[in-house]
mmCIF file of C-alpha atoms in Angstrom:
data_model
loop_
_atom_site.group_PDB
_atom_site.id
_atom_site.type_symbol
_atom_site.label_atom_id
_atom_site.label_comp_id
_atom_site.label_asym_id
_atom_site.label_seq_id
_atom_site.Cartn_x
_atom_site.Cartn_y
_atom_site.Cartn_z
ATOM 1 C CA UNK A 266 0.000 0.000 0.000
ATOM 2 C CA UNK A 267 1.226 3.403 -1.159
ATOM 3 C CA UNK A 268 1.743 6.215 1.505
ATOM 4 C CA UNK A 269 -0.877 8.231 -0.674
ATOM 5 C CA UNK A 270 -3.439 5.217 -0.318
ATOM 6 C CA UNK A 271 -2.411 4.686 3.148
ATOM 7 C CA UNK A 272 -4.026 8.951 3.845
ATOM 8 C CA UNK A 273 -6.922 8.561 1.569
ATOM 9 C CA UNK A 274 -7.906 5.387 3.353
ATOM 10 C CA UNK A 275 -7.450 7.677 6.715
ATOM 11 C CA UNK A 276 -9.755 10.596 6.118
ATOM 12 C CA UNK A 277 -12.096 8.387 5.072
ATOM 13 C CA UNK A 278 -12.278 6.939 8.129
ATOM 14 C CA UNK A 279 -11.556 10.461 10.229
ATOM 15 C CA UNK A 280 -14.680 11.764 8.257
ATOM 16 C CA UNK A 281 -16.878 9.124 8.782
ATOM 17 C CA UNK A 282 -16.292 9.610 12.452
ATOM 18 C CA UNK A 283 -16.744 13.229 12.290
ATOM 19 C CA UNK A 284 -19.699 13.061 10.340
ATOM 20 C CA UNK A 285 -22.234 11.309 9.416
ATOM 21 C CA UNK A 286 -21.916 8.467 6.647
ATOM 22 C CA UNK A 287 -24.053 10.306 4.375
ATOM 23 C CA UNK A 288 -22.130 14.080 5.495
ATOM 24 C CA UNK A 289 -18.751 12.399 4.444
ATOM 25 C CA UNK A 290 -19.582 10.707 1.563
ATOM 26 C CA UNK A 291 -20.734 14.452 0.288
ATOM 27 C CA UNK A 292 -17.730 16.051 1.399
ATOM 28 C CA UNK A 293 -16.071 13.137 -0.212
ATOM 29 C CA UNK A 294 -18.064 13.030 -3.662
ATOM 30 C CA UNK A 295 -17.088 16.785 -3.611
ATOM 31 C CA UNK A 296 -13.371 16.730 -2.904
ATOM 32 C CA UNK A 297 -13.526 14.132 -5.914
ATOM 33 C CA UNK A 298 -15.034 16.493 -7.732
ATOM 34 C CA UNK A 299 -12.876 19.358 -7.445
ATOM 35 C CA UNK A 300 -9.706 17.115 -8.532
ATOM 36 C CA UNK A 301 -11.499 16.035 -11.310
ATOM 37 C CA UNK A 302 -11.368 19.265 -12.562
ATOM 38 C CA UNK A 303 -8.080 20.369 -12.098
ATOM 39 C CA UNK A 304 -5.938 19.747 -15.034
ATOM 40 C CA UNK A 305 -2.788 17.453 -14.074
ATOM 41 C CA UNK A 306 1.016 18.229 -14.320
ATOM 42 C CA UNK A 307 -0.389 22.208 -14.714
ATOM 43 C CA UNK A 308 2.582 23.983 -15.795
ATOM 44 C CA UNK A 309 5.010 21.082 -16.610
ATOM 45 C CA UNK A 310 6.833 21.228 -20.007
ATOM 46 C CA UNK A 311 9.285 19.043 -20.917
ATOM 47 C CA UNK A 312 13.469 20.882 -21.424
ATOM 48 C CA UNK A 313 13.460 21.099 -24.869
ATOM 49 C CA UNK A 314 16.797 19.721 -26.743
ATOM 50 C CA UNK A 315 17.077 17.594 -23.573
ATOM 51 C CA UNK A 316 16.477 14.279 -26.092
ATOM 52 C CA UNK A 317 13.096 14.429 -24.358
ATOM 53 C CA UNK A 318 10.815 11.507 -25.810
ATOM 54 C CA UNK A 319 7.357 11.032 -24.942
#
């Protein structure tokens, strides 16, 4: 298990205790959401004439 699965699998669980099921699984849905819509690797270009290949 990844470090990164390791804290998703934890707030889950701190939310769920904080809230109720049905308040985390909204604040969950929407924190899903708002990655979702983020583009990834914003800003991140390649060196050029580095013998960069993709």
């Amino acid at each position: 298990m990844y470090i990164q699965d390791h804290l998703v699998v934890w707030v889950k669980k701190y939310l769920c205790k904080t809230h109720s099921k049905k308040g985390a699984k909204c604040i969950i849905d929407d924190i899903n959401q708002r990655i979702a819509t983020v583009p990834a690797f914003i800003g991140i270009y390649p060196p050029q004439g580095q013998g960069f290949k993709q």
